């Protein structure tokens, strides 16, 4: 079976001087207006602002993992600490706005001192190998200074993860572990000659010796990574000295407070991220986050959101089913509907079930890891009518829609992961041997597209008569959804332009969509659409990357009718006409 058979408007500043195209070129006068056809879906775009789009939603995690994905370590020119030029070009094309480093789980197991040169008591530029989560080895050839050199080339912000587990699990004393974190702040943010706490190495001078006299100016630090996996473990260890839940919460709070105070002693302007609670029930993390001492020190709570994970674990109505009993249609519909939750009208709302709780607790919401990350999908799709590349891209794009339209506001998101050679979740894939040139994987391409083409004001958009489907299949961690819209759309505005972000989840068949923009000022008579489409076929095989196409189209008035190709991710850019 072939899948998918089934108020006053403020002009937002000056007009955009030019259109940035993500790949391809602009083809002239490709009109999409279908005046004779009745639209299959309709959206009313109002003049009412519904929120703001934080640039940091389009961030990436630059992870080094000791258990199978060295990430940037495999993207270096052999024998050097320099990034492959071809990989660097693709990274620039991502338009990363925030880059989180160095993990990931390993951040809670490694020592940041191993990632720099000229550490007191260690020989010169020799960097020891680090041992991560399962004692796996990871080199430090791509260390802190290499990270900041890349950051400056990409012109993005920084979020660094500090080792929190050493303190909480008493691998080190709390003061020693907090001093390590404060030392990292001193290395990145303190000026040369700054007065540092007694006993701390002169990290700014060491940074200068490593080639950067000026501070790196890091604003965001995250206290540990996925602490929910070990936050209850002291209760299970008779040697921990913690016997009750109350004692455990107090210890968690003490660790957070001590880290925050020691780090802000170096730089009082930094902002802190800690892990957020799960929506269901109480937890050590939730109780700690509700403590007034933590509220005074931490600005963001974060969640992580991946789907489908183990994609071959399939069920319907909570009953396990074998892959041969799942049709192509059902599998496609499941995969384009994850990750993220859904509104009653079928629009993706991302992490809203989490952000609602986080907002009520008095914090800003972050999502410092997320992606479409199916395991075992090649085996699952063998012999089927479709390949999963565009399903991954549509799933990732839908989640971005959810982050952008979240009613409670998501301030930070970093997709996992930016650069890799092994895991099929990287935005940019590299071959450490250099035989295959670097290329984009489909999950990262929508983030690059939206980072380049979006407004900073979200406009209230009302869907009408949008066709939907029910998605009853659980694939791995991806939950069923009662109502999923075939067309998911939202509108943003900025600098005299309107951006219509539109997904067509259908496997086969165009969809005609009407946007009523009559509440907005008159539009210019032409616009540009930037699309992601299924990979091209070469020698009978699908390419690894989605196709990128940009073309102009005609606009007649403020009722805009568009024809969406199947399996497409589209950003339509329309400009306000000046009087």
PDB file of C-alpha atoms in Angstrom, residues 262-522:
ATOM      1  CA  UNK A 262      30.077  29.602  43.872  1.00  0.00           C
ATOM      2  CA  UNK A 263      29.551  30.165  40.143  1.00  0.00           C
ATOM      3  CA  UNK A 264      27.966  33.595  40.616  1.00  0.00           C
ATOM      4  CA  UNK A 265      30.789  34.618  42.916  1.00  0.00           C
ATOM      5  CA  UNK A 266      32.836  34.622  39.702  1.00  0.00           C
ATOM      6  CA  UNK A 267      30.170  36.121  37.417  1.00  0.00           C
ATOM      7  CA  UNK A 268      26.893  37.319  38.966  1.00  0.00           C
ATOM      8  CA  UNK A 269      25.308  37.851  35.527  1.00  0.00           C
ATOM      9  CA  UNK A 270      25.118  34.202  34.434  1.00  0.00           C
ATOM     10  CA  UNK A 271      21.793  32.390  34.104  1.00  0.00           C
ATOM     11  CA  UNK A 272      21.271  28.804  35.250  1.00  0.00           C
ATOM     12  CA  UNK A 273      19.311  25.864  33.859  1.00  0.00           C
ATOM     13  CA  UNK A 274      18.374  22.802  35.892  1.00  0.00           C
ATOM     14  CA  UNK A 275      16.339  19.738  35.017  1.00  0.00           C
ATOM     15  CA  UNK A 276      12.587  20.067  35.320  1.00  0.00           C
ATOM     16  CA  UNK A 277      10.072  17.627  36.773  1.00  0.00           C
ATOM     17  CA  UNK A 278       8.029  15.138  34.821  1.00  0.00           C
ATOM     18  CA  UNK A 279       4.312  16.031  34.514  1.00  0.00           C
ATOM     19  CA  UNK A 280       3.108  13.013  36.459  1.00  0.00           C
ATOM     20  CA  UNK A 281       3.336  12.982  40.256  1.00  0.00           C
ATOM     21  CA  UNK A 282       5.864  14.382  42.678  1.00  0.00           C
ATOM     22  CA  UNK A 283       9.614  13.950  42.510  1.00  0.00           C
ATOM     23  CA  UNK A 284      12.856  14.996  44.133  1.00  0.00           C
ATOM     24  CA  UNK A 285      13.449  17.472  41.318  1.00  0.00           C
ATOM     25  CA  UNK A 286       9.976  19.004  41.547  1.00  0.00           C
ATOM     26  CA  UNK A 287      10.220  19.430  45.301  1.00  0.00           C
ATOM     27  CA  UNK A 288      13.655  21.001  44.980  1.00  0.00           C
ATOM     28  CA  UNK A 289      12.521  23.345  42.209  1.00  0.00           C
ATOM     29  CA  UNK A 290       9.637  24.546  44.389  1.00  0.00           C
ATOM     30  CA  UNK A 291      12.058  25.521  47.167  1.00  0.00           C
ATOM     31  CA  UNK A 292      12.406  29.298  47.445  1.00  0.00           C
ATOM     32  CA  UNK A 293      16.196  29.068  47.654  1.00  0.00           C
ATOM     33  CA  UNK A 294      16.312  27.398  44.253  1.00  0.00           C
ATOM     34  CA  UNK A 295      13.738  29.760  42.715  1.00  0.00           C
ATOM     35  CA  UNK A 296      15.978  32.674  43.664  1.00  0.00           C
ATOM     36  CA  UNK A 297      18.956  31.184  41.842  1.00  0.00           C
ATOM     37  CA  UNK A 298      17.739  29.233  38.800  1.00  0.00           C
ATOM     38  CA  UNK A 299      16.019  30.789  35.787  1.00  0.00           C
ATOM     39  CA  UNK A 300      15.133  27.826  33.554  1.00  0.00           C
ATOM     40  CA  UNK A 301      13.789  24.303  33.966  1.00  0.00           C
ATOM     41  CA  UNK A 302      14.456  21.956  31.077  1.00  0.00           C
ATOM     42  CA  UNK A 303      12.916  18.786  29.695  1.00  0.00           C
ATOM     43  CA  UNK A 304      14.181  16.417  26.994  1.00  0.00           C
ATOM     44  CA  UNK A 305      11.891  15.016  24.324  1.00  0.00           C
ATOM     45  CA  UNK A 306      12.767  12.248  21.879  1.00  0.00           C
ATOM     46  CA  UNK A 307      10.556  10.024  19.731  1.00  0.00           C
ATOM     47  CA  UNK A 308      10.154   7.301  18.653  1.00  0.00           C
ATOM     48  CA  UNK A 309      13.290   5.756  20.159  1.00  0.00           C
ATOM     49  CA  UNK A 310      12.861   1.973  19.740  1.00  0.00           C
ATOM     50  CA  UNK A 311      10.661   2.329  16.652  1.00  0.00           C
ATOM     51  CA  UNK A 312      10.102  -1.423  16.199  1.00  0.00           C
ATOM     52  CA  UNK A 313       8.247  -1.650  19.510  1.00  0.00           C
ATOM     53  CA  UNK A 314       4.750  -1.269  18.079  1.00  0.00           C
ATOM     54  CA  UNK A 315       1.387  -1.440  19.808  1.00  0.00           C
ATOM     55  CA  UNK A 316      -2.246  -0.585  19.197  1.00  0.00           C
ATOM     56  CA  UNK A 317      -4.676  -0.026  22.094  1.00  0.00           C
ATOM     57  CA  UNK A 318      -1.832  -0.997  24.469  1.00  0.00           C
ATOM     58  CA  UNK A 319      -1.501  -4.408  22.804  1.00  0.00           C
ATOM     59  CA  UNK A 320       1.812  -5.254  21.162  1.00  0.00           C
ATOM     60  CA  UNK A 321       1.627  -5.894  17.431  1.00  0.00           C
ATOM     61  CA  UNK A 322       4.186  -7.192  14.962  1.00  0.00           C
ATOM     62  CA  UNK A 323       5.431  -4.941  12.148  1.00  0.00           C
ATOM     63  CA  UNK A 324       3.717  -6.995   9.446  1.00  0.00           C
ATOM     64  CA  UNK A 325       0.386  -6.072  11.031  1.00  0.00           C
ATOM     65  CA  UNK A 326       1.061  -2.351  10.672  1.00  0.00           C
ATOM     66  CA  UNK A 327       0.307  -0.878   7.248  1.00  0.00           C
ATOM     67  CA  UNK A 328       2.510   1.614   5.438  1.00  0.00           C
ATOM     68  CA  UNK A 329      -0.168   4.251   5.983  1.00  0.00           C
ATOM     69  CA  UNK A 330      -0.215   3.648   9.733  1.00  0.00           C
ATOM     70  CA  UNK A 331       3.562   3.699  10.054  1.00  0.00           C
ATOM     71  CA  UNK A 332       3.886   6.897   8.021  1.00  0.00           C
ATOM     72  CA  UNK A 333       1.135   8.611  10.004  1.00  0.00           C
ATOM     73  CA  UNK A 334       2.753   7.575  13.281  1.00  0.00           C
ATOM     74  CA  UNK A 335       6.198   8.846  12.368  1.00  0.00           C
ATOM     75  CA  UNK A 336       5.107  12.232  10.986  1.00  0.00           C
ATOM     76  CA  UNK A 337       3.143  12.749  14.238  1.00  0.00           C
ATOM     77  CA  UNK A 338       6.128  12.732  16.577  1.00  0.00           C
ATOM     78  CA  UNK A 339       7.743  14.084  18.645  1.00  0.00           C
ATOM     79  CA  UNK A 340       5.414  16.382  20.582  1.00  0.00           C
ATOM     80  CA  UNK A 341       1.845  16.573  21.821  1.00  0.00           C
ATOM     81  CA  UNK A 342      -1.230  17.856  19.955  1.00  0.00           C
ATOM     82  CA  UNK A 343      -3.976  20.396  20.447  1.00  0.00           C
ATOM     83  CA  UNK A 344      -7.645  19.326  20.074  1.00  0.00           C
ATOM     84  CA  UNK A 345      -7.614  20.631  16.486  1.00  0.00           C
ATOM     85  CA  UNK A 346      -4.561  18.514  15.622  1.00  0.00           C
ATOM     86  CA  UNK A 347      -1.729  21.057  15.736  1.00  0.00           C
ATOM     87  CA  UNK A 348       1.565  20.060  17.358  1.00  0.00           C
ATOM     88  CA  UNK A 349       2.054  21.793  20.733  1.00  0.00           C
ATOM     89  CA  UNK A 350       5.516  20.422  21.531  1.00  0.00           C
ATOM     90  CA  UNK A 351       6.278  20.259  25.270  1.00  0.00           C
ATOM     91  CA  UNK A 352       3.243  22.249  26.406  1.00  0.00           C
ATOM     92  CA  UNK A 353       2.233  19.671  29.018  1.00  0.00           C
ATOM     93  CA  UNK A 354       5.640  20.344  30.595  1.00  0.00           C
ATOM     94  CA  UNK A 355       5.864  24.085  29.976  1.00  0.00           C
ATOM     95  CA  UNK A 356       2.515  24.651  31.667  1.00  0.00           C
ATOM     96  CA  UNK A 357       3.867  23.124  34.882  1.00  0.00           C
ATOM     97  CA  UNK A 358       7.198  24.919  34.560  1.00  0.00           C
ATOM     98  CA  UNK A 359       5.488  28.277  34.058  1.00  0.00           C
ATOM     99  CA  UNK A 360       3.254  27.772  37.094  1.00  0.00           C
ATOM    100  CA  UNK A 361       6.357  26.985  39.150  1.00  0.00           C
ATOM    101  CA  UNK A 362       7.789  30.388  38.227  1.00  0.00           C
ATOM    102  CA  UNK A 363      10.471  29.381  35.718  1.00  0.00           C
ATOM    103  CA  UNK A 364      11.024  29.721  31.990  1.00  0.00           C
ATOM    104  CA  UNK A 365      10.851  26.512  29.983  1.00  0.00           C
ATOM    105  CA  UNK A 366      13.739  25.021  28.027  1.00  0.00           C
ATOM    106  CA  UNK A 367      14.123  21.879  25.929  1.00  0.00           C
ATOM    107  CA  UNK A 368      17.862  21.264  25.848  1.00  0.00           C
ATOM    108  CA  UNK A 369      17.602  17.949  23.987  1.00  0.00           C
ATOM    109  CA  UNK A 370      15.048  16.851  21.416  1.00  0.00           C
ATOM    110  CA  UNK A 371      14.863  15.011  18.112  1.00  0.00           C
ATOM    111  CA  UNK A 372      13.212  12.377  15.948  1.00  0.00           C
ATOM    112  CA  UNK A 373      15.460   9.463  16.882  1.00  0.00           C
ATOM    113  CA  UNK A 374      14.078   6.120  15.702  1.00  0.00           C
ATOM    114  CA  UNK A 375      16.165   3.016  16.318  1.00  0.00           C
ATOM    115  CA  UNK A 376      15.866   0.054  13.936  1.00  0.00           C
ATOM    116  CA  UNK A 377      13.940   1.909  11.249  1.00  0.00           C
ATOM    117  CA  UNK A 378      15.928   0.491   8.320  1.00  0.00           C
ATOM    118  CA  UNK A 379      14.837  -3.019   9.227  1.00  0.00           C
ATOM    119  CA  UNK A 380      11.299  -1.838   9.875  1.00  0.00           C
ATOM    120  CA  UNK A 381      10.969  -0.136   6.481  1.00  0.00           C
ATOM    121  CA  UNK A 382      12.692  -2.871   4.439  1.00  0.00           C
ATOM    122  CA  UNK A 383      10.344  -3.928   1.641  1.00  0.00           C
ATOM    123  CA  UNK A 384       7.893  -1.114   2.283  1.00  0.00           C
ATOM    124  CA  UNK A 385       6.814   1.521  -0.228  1.00  0.00           C
ATOM    125  CA  UNK A 386       8.537   4.416   1.524  1.00  0.00           C
ATOM    126  CA  UNK A 387      11.798   5.432   3.069  1.00  0.00           C
ATOM    127  CA  UNK A 388      11.678   7.322   6.361  1.00  0.00           C
ATOM    128  CA  UNK A 389      13.784  10.432   5.576  1.00  0.00           C
ATOM    129  CA  UNK A 390      10.870  12.807   4.982  1.00  0.00           C
ATOM    130  CA  UNK A 391       8.873  11.347   7.874  1.00  0.00           C
ATOM    131  CA  UNK A 392      11.774  12.296  10.149  1.00  0.00           C
ATOM    132  CA  UNK A 393      11.920  15.813   8.701  1.00  0.00           C
ATOM    133  CA  UNK A 394       8.154  16.339   9.022  1.00  0.00           C
ATOM    134  CA  UNK A 395       8.227  15.055  12.592  1.00  0.00           C
ATOM    135  CA  UNK A 396      11.033  17.457  13.511  1.00  0.00           C
ATOM    136  CA  UNK A 397       9.293  20.363  11.758  1.00  0.00           C
ATOM    137  CA  UNK A 398       6.050  19.620  13.599  1.00  0.00           C
ATOM    138  CA  UNK A 399       7.888  19.749  16.918  1.00  0.00           C
ATOM    139  CA  UNK A 400       9.385  23.116  15.962  1.00  0.00           C
ATOM    140  CA  UNK A 401       5.825  24.325  15.314  1.00  0.00           C
ATOM    141  CA  UNK A 402       4.944  23.142  18.808  1.00  0.00           C
ATOM    142  CA  UNK A 403       7.875  24.995  20.370  1.00  0.00           C
ATOM    143  CA  UNK A 404       7.008  28.170  18.471  1.00  0.00           C
ATOM    144  CA  UNK A 405       3.296  28.179  19.329  1.00  0.00           C
ATOM    145  CA  UNK A 406       3.618  27.002  22.953  1.00  0.00           C
ATOM    146  CA  UNK A 407       1.099  29.049  24.986  1.00  0.00           C
ATOM    147  CA  UNK A 408       3.349  29.157  28.054  1.00  0.00           C
ATOM    148  CA  UNK A 409       6.495  30.091  26.172  1.00  0.00           C
ATOM    149  CA  UNK A 410       9.644  28.063  25.486  1.00  0.00           C
ATOM    150  CA  UNK A 411      12.785  30.194  25.698  1.00  0.00           C
ATOM    151  CA  UNK A 412      15.542  27.733  24.785  1.00  0.00           C
ATOM    152  CA  UNK A 413      15.746  24.606  22.637  1.00  0.00           C
ATOM    153  CA  UNK A 414      18.824  22.713  21.467  1.00  0.00           C
ATOM    154  CA  UNK A 415      18.286  19.892  19.027  1.00  0.00           C
ATOM    155  CA  UNK A 416      20.344  16.781  19.583  1.00  0.00           C
ATOM    156  CA  UNK A 417      22.694  16.669  17.821  1.00  0.00           C
ATOM    157  CA  UNK A 418      24.556  19.094  15.563  1.00  0.00           C
ATOM    158  CA  UNK A 419      27.454  17.025  14.255  1.00  0.00           C
ATOM    159  CA  UNK A 420      28.142  13.292  14.188  1.00  0.00           C
ATOM    160  CA  UNK A 421      29.557  10.318  12.360  1.00  0.00           C
ATOM    161  CA  UNK A 422      27.616   7.384  13.829  1.00  0.00           C
ATOM    162  CA  UNK A 423      24.177   8.188  15.205  1.00  0.00           C
ATOM    163  CA  UNK A 424      21.386   8.936  12.732  1.00  0.00           C
ATOM    164  CA  UNK A 425      20.229  12.063  14.572  1.00  0.00           C
ATOM    165  CA  UNK A 426      22.973  14.478  13.593  1.00  0.00           C
ATOM    166  CA  UNK A 427      22.129  17.577  11.567  1.00  0.00           C
ATOM    167  CA  UNK A 428      25.495  17.293   9.790  1.00  0.00           C
ATOM    168  CA  UNK A 429      26.937  13.833   9.111  1.00  0.00           C
ATOM    169  CA  UNK A 430      30.686  13.421   8.622  1.00  0.00           C
ATOM    170  CA  UNK A 431      32.897  10.560   7.517  1.00  0.00           C
ATOM    171  CA  UNK A 432      36.087  10.569   9.652  1.00  0.00           C
ATOM    172  CA  UNK A 433      37.971   8.861   6.806  1.00  0.00           C
ATOM    173  CA  UNK A 434      37.094  11.694   4.445  1.00  0.00           C
ATOM    174  CA  UNK A 435      35.916   9.302   1.697  1.00  0.00           C
ATOM    175  CA  UNK A 436      32.353  10.657   1.777  1.00  0.00           C
ATOM    176  CA  UNK A 437      31.803  14.427   1.883  1.00  0.00           C
ATOM    177  CA  UNK A 438      29.755  15.738   4.841  1.00  0.00           C
ATOM    178  CA  UNK A 439      26.011  16.046   4.250  1.00  0.00           C
ATOM    179  CA  UNK A 440      22.814  17.068   6.025  1.00  0.00           C
ATOM    180  CA  UNK A 441      20.525  14.544   7.661  1.00  0.00           C
ATOM    181  CA  UNK A 442      16.784  15.311   7.422  1.00  0.00           C
ATOM    182  CA  UNK A 443      16.049  16.033  11.101  1.00  0.00           C
ATOM    183  CA  UNK A 444      18.340  19.059  11.167  1.00  0.00           C
ATOM    184  CA  UNK A 445      17.218  20.584   7.887  1.00  0.00           C
ATOM    185  CA  UNK A 446      13.865  21.963   9.157  1.00  0.00           C
ATOM    186  CA  UNK A 447      15.652  23.676  12.055  1.00  0.00           C
ATOM    187  CA  UNK A 448      18.046  25.341   9.620  1.00  0.00           C
ATOM    188  CA  UNK A 449      15.145  26.385   7.386  1.00  0.00           C
ATOM    189  CA  UNK A 450      13.142  27.901  10.235  1.00  0.00           C
ATOM    190  CA  UNK A 451      16.157  29.565  11.815  1.00  0.00           C
ATOM    191  CA  UNK A 452      16.762  31.395   8.530  1.00  0.00           C
ATOM    192  CA  UNK A 453      13.148  32.258   7.790  1.00  0.00           C
ATOM    193  CA  UNK A 454      10.912  33.331  10.664  1.00  0.00           C
ATOM    194  CA  UNK A 455       9.545  36.397  12.368  1.00  0.00           C
ATOM    195  CA  UNK A 456       9.943  37.308  16.011  1.00  0.00           C
ATOM    196  CA  UNK A 457       6.217  37.820  16.667  1.00  0.00           C
ATOM    197  CA  UNK A 458       3.824  34.879  16.601  1.00  0.00           C
ATOM    198  CA  UNK A 459       0.436  35.884  15.166  1.00  0.00           C
ATOM    199  CA  UNK A 460      -2.742  34.235  16.369  1.00  0.00           C
ATOM    200  CA  UNK A 461      -3.804  31.822  13.630  1.00  0.00           C
ATOM    201  CA  UNK A 462      -7.206  30.112  13.639  1.00  0.00           C
ATOM    202  CA  UNK A 463      -7.575  26.830  11.698  1.00  0.00           C
ATOM    203  CA  UNK A 464     -10.865  26.170   9.899  1.00  0.00           C
ATOM    204  CA  UNK A 465     -11.949  22.990   8.105  1.00  0.00           C
ATOM    205  CA  UNK A 466      -8.490  21.439   8.333  1.00  0.00           C
ATOM    206  CA  UNK A 467      -8.556  17.709   7.482  1.00  0.00           C
ATOM    207  CA  UNK A 468      -7.267  15.449  10.240  1.00  0.00           C
ATOM    208  CA  UNK A 469      -6.446  11.806  10.846  1.00  0.00           C
ATOM    209  CA  UNK A 470      -6.400   9.613  13.923  1.00  0.00           C
ATOM    210  CA  UNK A 471      -3.055   8.076  14.828  1.00  0.00           C
ATOM    211  CA  UNK A 472      -3.623   4.938  16.982  1.00  0.00           C
ATOM    212  CA  UNK A 473      -0.136   3.381  16.779  1.00  0.00           C
ATOM    213  CA  UNK A 474       2.484   3.639  19.498  1.00  0.00           C
ATOM    214  CA  UNK A 475       5.933   3.351  17.970  1.00  0.00           C
ATOM    215  CA  UNK A 476       8.569   3.192  20.686  1.00  0.00           C
ATOM    216  CA  UNK A 477       8.127   6.254  22.906  1.00  0.00           C
ATOM    217  CA  UNK A 478       5.833   7.969  20.393  1.00  0.00           C
ATOM    218  CA  UNK A 479       2.325   8.079  21.841  1.00  0.00           C
ATOM    219  CA  UNK A 480      -0.880   7.708  19.816  1.00  0.00           C
ATOM    220  CA  UNK A 481      -2.786  10.882  18.971  1.00  0.00           C
ATOM    221  CA  UNK A 482      -6.534  11.087  18.539  1.00  0.00           C
ATOM    222  CA  UNK A 483      -6.401  14.059  16.163  1.00  0.00           C
ATOM    223  CA  UNK A 484      -3.510  15.065  13.891  1.00  0.00           C
ATOM    224  CA  UNK A 485      -3.921  17.790  11.265  1.00  0.00           C
ATOM    225  CA  UNK A 486      -2.806  16.940   7.744  1.00  0.00           C
ATOM    226  CA  UNK A 487      -1.800  20.603   7.378  1.00  0.00           C
ATOM    227  CA  UNK A 488      -0.054  22.194  10.365  1.00  0.00           C
ATOM    228  CA  UNK A 489       0.400  25.959   9.986  1.00  0.00           C
ATOM    229  CA  UNK A 490       1.373  29.042  11.969  1.00  0.00           C
ATOM    230  CA  UNK A 491       2.276  32.620  11.091  1.00  0.00           C
ATOM    231  CA  UNK A 492       5.093  34.857  12.344  1.00  0.00           C
ATOM    232  CA  UNK A 493       5.877  38.475  11.509  1.00  0.00           C
ATOM    233  CA  UNK A 494       8.929  40.695  11.532  1.00  0.00           C
ATOM    234  CA  UNK A 495      10.548  43.599   9.653  1.00  0.00           C
ATOM    235  CA  UNK A 496       7.561  44.208   7.396  1.00  0.00           C
ATOM    236  CA  UNK A 497       7.257  40.552   6.397  1.00  0.00           C
ATOM    237  CA  UNK A 498       4.792  37.781   7.160  1.00  0.00           C
ATOM    238  CA  UNK A 499       6.055  34.182   7.337  1.00  0.00           C
ATOM    239  CA  UNK A 500       3.602  31.314   6.839  1.00  0.00           C
ATOM    240  CA  UNK A 501       5.092  28.069   8.167  1.00  0.00           C
ATOM    241  CA  UNK A 502       3.116  25.220   6.609  1.00  0.00           C
ATOM    242  CA  UNK A 503       3.476  21.421   6.698  1.00  0.00           C
ATOM    243  CA  UNK A 504       1.740  18.932   4.428  1.00  0.00           C
ATOM    244  CA  UNK A 505       1.889  15.572   6.198  1.00  0.00           C
ATOM    245  CA  UNK A 506       0.264  13.656   3.307  1.00  0.00           C
ATOM    246  CA  UNK A 507       2.469  11.040   1.701  1.00  0.00           C
ATOM    247  CA  UNK A 508       0.829  11.482  -1.711  1.00  0.00           C
ATOM    248  CA  UNK A 509      -1.279  14.296  -3.084  1.00  0.00           C
ATOM    249  CA  UNK A 510      -1.197  18.071  -3.162  1.00  0.00           C
ATOM    250  CA  UNK A 511      -3.282  20.030  -0.668  1.00  0.00           C
ATOM    251  CA  UNK A 512      -4.896  23.385  -1.444  1.00  0.00           C
ATOM    252  CA  UNK A 513      -4.779  25.758   1.527  1.00  0.00           C
ATOM    253  CA  UNK A 514      -6.279  29.209   1.940  1.00  0.00           C
ATOM    254  CA  UNK A 515      -4.871  31.841   4.304  1.00  0.00           C
ATOM    255  CA  UNK A 516      -7.109  34.740   5.138  1.00  0.00           C
ATOM    256  CA  UNK A 517      -4.806  37.665   5.921  1.00  0.00           C
ATOM    257  CA  UNK A 518      -7.462  40.349   5.477  1.00  0.00           C
ATOM    258  CA  UNK A 519      -6.821  41.638   9.021  1.00  0.00           C
ATOM    259  CA  UNK A 520      -3.282  42.561   7.996  1.00  0.00           C
ATOM    260  CA  UNK A 521      -2.047  45.487   5.862  1.00  0.00           C
ATOM    261  CA  UNK A 522      -2.023  45.025   2.069  1.00  0.00           C
TER     262      UNK A 522
END
